Tab-separated table of N, CA, C and O in Angstrom:
chain	number	residue	atom	x	y	z
T	1	MET	N	0.845	-1.164	0.000
T	1	MET	CA	0.000	0.000	0.000
T	1	MET	C	0.896	1.235	0.000
T	1	MET	O	1.836	1.335	0.773
T	2	ALA	N	0.619	2.165	-0.861
T	2	ALA	CA	1.422	3.383	-0.953
T	2	ALA	C	1.240	4.239	0.295
T	2	ALA	O	0.171	4.270	0.891
T	3	ARG	N	2.286	4.922	0.671
T	3	ARG	CA	2.226	5.811	1.835
T	3	ARG	C	1.366	7.020	1.477
T	3	ARG	O	1.562	7.651	0.458
T	4	GLU	N	0.426	7.326	2.329
T	4	GLU	CA	-0.468	8.439	2.052
T	4	GLU	C	-0.463	9.413	3.220
T	4	GLU	O	-0.184	9.046	4.350
T	5	LYS	N	-0.773	10.659	2.923
T	5	LYS	CA	-0.839	11.687	3.959
T	5	LYS	C	-2.176	11.557	4.687
T	5	LYS	O	-3.223	11.516	4.060
T	6	LEU	N	-2.110	11.476	6.004
T	6	LEU	CA	-3.315	11.303	6.802
T	6	LEU	C	-3.870	12.646	7.259
T	6	LEU	O	-3.118	13.565	7.569
T	7	SER	N	-5.174	12.712	7.339
T	7	SER	CA	-5.833	13.909	7.870
T	7	SER	C	-5.680	13.915	9.393
T	7	SER	O	-5.266	12.919	9.994
T	8	TYR	N	-6.063	15.006	10.022
T	8	TYR	CA	-5.994	15.096	11.483
T	8	TYR	C	-6.831	13.991	12.124
T	8	TYR	O	-6.391	13.328	13.062
T	9	ALA	N	-8.045	13.778	11.623
T	9	ALA	CA	-8.932	12.757	12.186
T	9	ALA	C	-8.336	11.361	12.031
T	9	ALA	O	-8.398	10.537	12.950
T	10	GLN	N	-7.728	11.089	10.873
T	10	GLN	CA	-7.098	9.787	10.650
T	10	GLN	C	-5.918	9.587	11.604
T	10	GLN	O	-5.768	8.513	12.189
T	11	LYS	N	-5.092	10.619	11.753
T	11	LYS	CA	-3.957	10.519	12.678
T	11	LYS	C	-4.436	10.256	14.096
T	11	LYS	O	-3.840	9.465	14.824
T	12	HIS	N	-5.515	10.927	14.483
T	12	HIS	CA	-6.061	10.742	15.825
T	12	HIS	C	-6.540	9.297	16.014
T	12	HIS	O	-6.275	8.683	17.059
T	13	CYS	N	-7.239	8.754	15.048
T	13	CYS	CA	-7.717	7.362	15.130
T	13	CYS	C	-6.555	6.382	15.218
T	13	CYS	O	-6.556	5.475	16.060
T	14	VAL	N	-5.563	6.555	14.364
T	14	VAL	CA	-4.410	5.650	14.337
T	14	VAL	C	-3.629	5.737	15.649
T	14	VAL	O	-3.236	4.722	16.230
T	15	SER	N	-3.429	6.943	16.143
T	15	SER	CA	-2.706	7.143	17.398
T	15	SER	C	-3.470	6.553	18.579
T	15	SER	O	-2.893	5.843	19.417
T	16	SER	N	-4.749	6.824	18.660
T	16	SER	CA	-5.569	6.299	19.765
T	16	SER	C	-5.608	4.779	19.756
T	16	SER	O	-5.522	4.137	20.803
T	17	ALA	N	-5.737	4.197	18.575
T	17	ALA	CA	-5.748	2.737	18.465
T	17	ALA	C	-4.409	2.159	18.912
T	17	ALA	O	-4.364	1.134	19.598
T	18	GLY	N	-3.315	2.811	18.548
T	18	GLY	CA	-1.994	2.341	18.950
T	18	GLY	C	-1.808	2.366	20.455
T	18	GLY	O	-1.277	1.428	21.051
T	19	LYS	N	-2.275	3.438	21.083
T	19	LYS	CA	-2.179	3.539	22.553
T	19	LYS	C	-2.994	2.436	23.214
T	19	LYS	O	-2.548	1.812	24.175
T	20	LEU	N	-4.197	2.201	22.715
T	20	LEU	CA	-5.050	1.160	23.272
T	20	LEU	C	-4.422	-0.222	23.081
T	20	LEU	O	-4.419	-1.050	24.000
T	21	MET	N	-3.882	-0.472	21.902
T	21	MET	CA	-3.249	-1.763	21.632
T	21	MET	C	-2.070	-1.992	22.570
T	21	MET	O	-1.872	-3.103	23.072
T	22	GLN	N	-1.303	-0.954	22.809
T	22	GLN	CA	-0.141	-1.076	23.682
T	22	GLN	C	-0.582	-1.272	25.138
T	22	GLN	O	-0.041	-2.118	25.843
T	23	THR	N	-1.557	-0.510	25.579
T	23	THR	CA	-2.035	-0.592	26.958
T	23	THR	C	-2.629	-1.961	27.277
T	23	THR	O	-2.388	-2.522	28.339
T	24	THR	N	-3.417	-2.497	26.363
T	24	THR	CA	-4.104	-3.764	26.610
T	24	THR	C	-3.271	-4.983	26.241
T	24	THR	O	-3.607	-6.091	26.656
T	25	GLY	N	-2.205	-4.785	25.469
T	25	GLY	CA	-1.394	-5.920	25.034
T	25	GLY	C	-2.188	-6.896	24.189
T	25	GLY	O	-1.995	-8.104	24.260
T	26	MET	N	-3.089	-6.360	23.378
T	26	MET	CA	-4.018	-7.208	22.642
T	26	MET	C	-3.415	-7.934	21.434
T	26	MET	O	-4.050	-8.813	20.883
T	27	LEU	N	-2.202	-7.573	21.044
T	27	LEU	CA	-1.578	-8.241	19.895
T	27	LEU	C	-0.240	-8.830	20.289
T	27	LEU	O	0.423	-8.356	21.200
T	28	HIS	N	0.136	-9.864	19.563
T	28	HIS	CA	1.441	-10.490	19.736
T	28	HIS	C	1.921	-10.920	18.357
T	28	HIS	O	1.128	-11.013	17.415
T	29	PRO	N	3.219	-11.153	18.196
T	29	PRO	CA	3.723	-11.566	16.881
T	29	PRO	C	2.957	-12.794	16.368
T	29	PRO	O	2.742	-13.762	17.095
T	30	GLY	N	2.510	-12.698	15.134
T	30	GLY	CA	1.798	-13.796	14.495
T	30	GLY	C	0.318	-13.876	14.838
T	30	GLY	O	-0.356	-14.821	14.442
T	31	ALA	N	-0.218	-12.897	15.567
T	31	ALA	CA	-1.637	-12.912	15.947
T	31	ALA	C	-2.520	-12.869	14.712
T	31	ALA	O	-2.131	-12.338	13.666
T	32	ARG	N	-3.704	-13.449	14.834
T	32	ARG	CA	-4.712	-13.407	13.771
T	32	ARG	C	-5.893	-12.619	14.309
T	32	ARG	O	-6.468	-12.983	15.325
T	33	VAL	N	-6.239	-11.533	13.625
T	33	VAL	CA	-7.286	-10.623	14.087
T	33	VAL	C	-8.433	-10.629	13.087
T	33	VAL	O	-8.225	-10.404	11.897
T	34	GLY	N	-9.643	-10.878	13.566
T	34	GLY	CA	-10.831	-10.820	12.730
T	34	GLY	C	-11.530	-9.484	12.945
T	34	GLY	O	-11.765	-9.093	14.087
T	35	ILE	N	-11.820	-8.785	11.875
T	35	ILE	CA	-12.493	-7.491	11.946
T	35	ILE	C	-13.874	-7.650	11.313
T	35	ILE	O	-13.986	-7.987	10.136
T	36	ALA	N	-14.900	-7.404	12.108
T	36	ALA	CA	-16.275	-7.505	11.606
T	36	ALA	C	-16.549	-6.311	10.692
T	36	ALA	O	-16.421	-5.169	11.106
T	37	MET	N	-16.883	-6.583	9.460
T	37	MET	CA	-17.148	-5.539	8.463
T	37	MET	C	-18.611	-5.618	8.043
T	37	MET	O	-19.013	-6.557	7.379
T	38	SER	N	-19.383	-4.614	8.439
T	38	SER	CA	-20.791	-4.566	8.038
T	38	SER	C	-20.951	-3.833	6.713
T	38	SER	O	-21.953	-3.979	6.041
T	39	GLY	N	-19.951	-3.015	6.379
T	39	GLY	CA	-20.060	-2.156	5.212
T	39	GLY	C	-20.433	-0.741	5.613
T	39	GLY	O	-20.440	0.164	4.806
T	40	GLY	N	-20.728	-0.552	6.900
T	40	GLY	CA	-21.057	0.771	7.416
T	40	GLY	C	-19.797	1.588	7.673
T	40	GLY	O	-18.680	1.064	7.667
T	41	MET	N	-19.997	2.869	7.943
T	41	MET	CA	-18.868	3.781	8.118
T	41	MET	C	-17.979	3.381	9.285
T	41	MET	O	-16.754	3.465	9.196
T	42	ASP	N	-18.555	2.932	10.392
T	42	ASP	CA	-17.738	2.601	11.557
T	42	ASP	C	-16.800	1.431	11.284
T	42	ASP	O	-15.636	1.447	11.679
T	43	SER	N	-17.269	0.413	10.567
T	43	SER	CA	-16.383	-0.718	10.283
T	43	SER	C	-15.324	-0.351	9.238
T	43	SER	O	-14.207	-0.854	9.284
T	44	TRP	N	-15.649	0.558	8.316
T	44	TRP	CA	-14.654	1.024	7.347
T	44	TRP	C	-13.541	1.787	8.070
T	44	TRP	O	-12.364	1.604	7.788
T	45	VAL	N	-13.930	2.647	9.022
T	45	VAL	CA	-12.938	3.423	9.776
T	45	VAL	C	-12.063	2.483	10.592
T	45	VAL	O	-10.837	2.631	10.629
T	46	LEU	N	-12.669	1.495	11.242
T	46	LEU	CA	-11.889	0.528	12.018
T	46	LEU	C	-10.887	-0.207	11.129
T	46	LEU	O	-9.706	-0.327	11.477
T	47	MET	N	-11.323	-0.676	9.987
T	47	MET	CA	-10.427	-1.412	9.091
T	47	MET	C	-9.301	-0.517	8.591
T	47	MET	O	-8.136	-0.918	8.591
T	48	GLN	N	-9.622	0.697	8.172
T	48	GLN	CA	-8.586	1.634	7.699
T	48	GLN	C	-7.575	1.916	8.805
T	48	GLN	O	-6.367	1.948	8.569
T	49	THR	N	-8.072	2.126	10.021
T	49	THR	CA	-7.196	2.408	11.155
T	49	THR	C	-6.252	1.237	11.404
T	49	THR	O	-5.042	1.427	11.578
T	50	LEU	N	-6.786	0.033	11.403
T	50	LEU	CA	-5.939	-1.143	11.652
T	50	LEU	C	-4.958	-1.396	10.511
T	50	LEU	O	-3.834	-1.860	10.749
T	51	LEU	N	-5.354	-1.095	9.286
T	51	LEU	CA	-4.414	-1.234	8.164
T	51	LEU	C	-3.230	-0.278	8.339
T	51	LEU	O	-2.077	-0.648	8.093
T	52	HIS	N	-3.502	0.947	8.775
T	52	HIS	CA	-2.416	1.900	9.025
T	52	HIS	C	-1.555	1.446	10.196
T	52	HIS	O	-0.326	1.529	10.144
T	53	ARG	N	-2.174	0.951	11.267
T	53	ARG	CA	-1.425	0.489	12.438
T	53	ARG	C	-0.515	-0.681	12.060
T	53	ARG	O	0.607	-0.773	12.528
T	54	ARG	N	-1.024	-1.581	11.242
T	54	ARG	CA	-0.246	-2.776	10.878
T	54	ARG	C	1.060	-2.398	10.190
T	54	ARG	O	2.079	-3.044	10.378
T	55	ARG	N	1.032	-1.317	9.409
T	55	ARG	CA	2.250	-0.909	8.696
T	55	ARG	C	3.326	-0.380	9.630
T	55	ARG	O	4.504	-0.415	9.296
T	56	ILE	N	2.940	0.136	10.799
T	56	ILE	CA	3.934	0.727	11.694
T	56	ILE	C	4.171	-0.115	12.949
T	56	ILE	O	4.972	0.263	13.788
T	57	PHE	N	3.495	-1.243	13.056
T	57	PHE	CA	3.687	-2.120	14.206
T	57	PHE	C	5.061	-2.782	14.126
T	57	PHE	O	5.536	-3.079	13.037
T	58	PRO	N	5.718	-3.036	15.265
T	58	PRO	CA	7.072	-3.602	15.235
T	58	PRO	C	7.123	-5.086	14.881
T	58	PRO	O	8.208	-5.653	14.748
T	59	PHE	N	5.976	-5.740	14.743
T	59	PHE	CA	5.942	-7.144	14.329
T	59	PHE	C	4.736	-7.356	13.431
T	59	PHE	O	3.846	-6.506	13.347
T	60	SER	N	4.704	-8.492	12.757
T	60	SER	CA	3.604	-8.731	11.817
T	60	SER	C	2.460	-9.488	12.503
T	60	SER	O	2.675	-10.275	13.417
T	61	PHE	N	1.261	-9.205	12.039
T	61	PHE	CA	0.071	-9.930	12.460
T	61	PHE	C	-0.878	-9.987	11.282
T	61	PHE	O	-0.792	-9.190	10.361
T	62	GLU	N	-1.758	-10.961	11.299
T	62	GLU	CA	-2.679	-11.191	10.186
T	62	GLU	C	-4.033	-10.571	10.494
T	62	GLU	O	-4.510	-10.636	11.621
T	63	MET	N	-4.636	-9.966	9.482
T	63	MET	CA	-5.972	-9.395	9.623
T	63	MET	C	-6.917	-10.066	8.629
T	63	MET	O	-6.540	-10.312	7.488
T	64	MET	N	-8.122	-10.374	9.107
T	64	MET	CA	-9.133	-10.982	8.248
T	64	MET	C	-10.423	-10.173	8.370
T	64	MET	O	-10.847	-9.864	9.488
T	65	ALA	N	-11.008	-9.830	7.252
T	65	ALA	CA	-12.310	-9.149	7.270
T	65	ALA	C	-13.393	-10.220	7.357
T	65	ALA	O	-13.384	-11.193	6.609
T	66	LEU	N	-14.304	-10.037	8.285
T	66	LEU	CA	-15.411	-10.968	8.476
T	66	LEU	C	-16.701	-10.218	8.166
T	66	LEU	O	-17.018	-9.226	8.814
T	67	HIS	N	-17.425	-10.691	7.147
T	67	HIS	CA	-18.648	-9.985	6.734
T	67	HIS	C	-19.819	-10.952	6.698
T	67	HIS	O	-19.740	-12.023	6.112
T	68	LEU	N	-20.882	-10.547	7.345
T	68	LEU	CA	-22.123	-11.286	7.312
T	68	LEU	C	-23.222	-10.289	6.969
T	68	LEU	O	-23.425	-9.322	7.701
T	69	ASN	N	-23.883	-10.495	5.859
T	69	ASN	CA	-24.963	-9.595	5.464
T	69	ASN	C	-26.170	-9.869	6.364
T	69	ASN	O	-26.710	-10.967	6.351
T	70	PRO	N	-26.596	-8.872	7.144
T	70	PRO	CA	-27.707	-9.087	8.078
T	70	PRO	C	-29.084	-9.047	7.421
T	70	PRO	O	-30.076	-8.779	8.093
T	71	GLY	N	-29.157	-9.321	6.134
T	71	GLY	CA	-30.439	-9.379	5.450
T	71	GLY	C	-30.736	-8.198	4.564
T	71	GLY	O	-31.819	-8.082	4.036
T	72	PHE	N	-29.761	-7.306	4.402
T	72	PHE	CA	-29.948	-6.175	3.508
T	72	PHE	C	-29.829	-6.652	2.067
T	72	PHE	O	-29.492	-7.794	1.797
T	73	ASP	N	-30.081	-5.762	1.161
T	73	ASP	CA	-29.926	-6.056	-0.262
T	73	ASP	C	-28.498	-6.555	-0.514
T	73	ASP	O	-27.544	-5.869	-0.156
T	74	PRO	N	-28.339	-7.725	-1.103
T	74	PRO	CA	-26.993	-8.273	-1.324
T	74	PRO	C	-26.089	-7.353	-2.150
T	74	PRO	O	-24.883	-7.347	-1.976
T	75	GLU	N	-26.670	-6.550	-3.014
T	75	GLU	CA	-25.885	-5.660	-3.854
T	75	GLU	C	-25.378	-4.435	-3.091
T	75	GLU	O	-24.445	-3.771	-3.527
T	76	SER	N	-25.973	-4.130	-1.946
T	76	SER	CA	-25.571	-2.930	-1.204
T	76	SER	C	-24.157	-3.048	-0.639
T	76	SER	O	-23.538	-2.046	-0.319
T	77	HIS	N	-23.644	-4.249	-0.511
T	77	HIS	CA	-22.294	-4.456	0.010
T	77	HIS	C	-21.300	-4.863	-1.075
T	77	HIS	O	-20.179	-5.240	-0.778
T	78	ALA	N	-21.708	-4.771	-2.320
T	78	ALA	CA	-20.863	-5.207	-3.432
T	78	ALA	C	-19.539	-4.456	-3.487
T	78	ALA	O	-18.516	-5.027	-3.847
T	79	ALA	N	-19.525	-3.177	-3.103
T	79	ALA	CA	-18.285	-2.394	-3.145
T	79	ALA	C	-17.261	-2.871	-2.120
T	79	ALA	O	-16.063	-2.610	-2.249
T	80	LEU	N	-17.695	-3.580	-1.118
T	80	LEU	CA	-16.814	-4.063	-0.060
T	80	LEU	C	-15.813	-5.082	-0.587
T	80	LEU	O	-14.635	-5.057	-0.202
T	81	ILE	N	-16.226	-5.964	-1.480
T	81	ILE	CA	-15.373	-7.051	-1.959
T	81	ILE	C	-14.119	-6.542	-2.683
T	81	ILE	O	-13.004	-6.888	-2.277
T	82	PRO	N	-14.227	-5.720	-3.715
T	82	PRO	CA	-12.991	-5.278	-4.390
T	82	PRO	C	-12.114	-4.398	-3.485
T	82	PRO	O	-10.879	-4.470	-3.571
T	83	TRP	N	-12.716	-3.617	-2.614
T	83	TRP	CA	-11.953	-2.764	-1.702
T	83	TRP	C	-11.096	-3.621	-0.780
T	83	TRP	O	-9.916	-3.356	-0.580
T	84	LEU	N	-11.694	-4.679	-0.225
T	84	LEU	CA	-10.945	-5.561	0.670
T	84	LEU	C	-9.894	-6.374	-0.084
T	84	LEU	O	-8.794	-6.585	0.412
T	85	GLN	N	-10.229	-6.847	-1.281
T	85	GLN	CA	-9.263	-7.617	-2.069
T	85	GLN	C	-8.033	-6.775	-2.410
T	85	GLN	O	-6.922	-7.295	-2.416
T	86	GLU	N	-8.229	-5.502	-2.643
T	86	GLU	CA	-7.124	-4.613	-2.984
T	86	GLU	C	-6.196	-4.418	-1.787
T	86	GLU	O	-5.005	-4.210	-1.926
T	87	ARG	N	-6.752	-4.474	-0.603
T	87	ARG	CA	-5.978	-4.218	0.609
T	87	ARG	C	-5.572	-5.497	1.301
T	87	ARG	O	-4.894	-5.556	2.239
């Protein structure tokens, strides 16, 4: 993923997530993390934040997007698939 300039809000999210991860010790080398992706704005922000954190973390860990359509129109989440495949 190319390095991109983050906005103030993005920097705040990435920084806050990093502090929380460090405080809780929630990750370890080789960890596998599942991120629930509904397709809504909150899950997109969470995924983007974790993608940025993963690039600056001192060790590698695996991330998996987990999506379950809760009965909405199947086409409403179609944009999620290529976006996740690219990342």
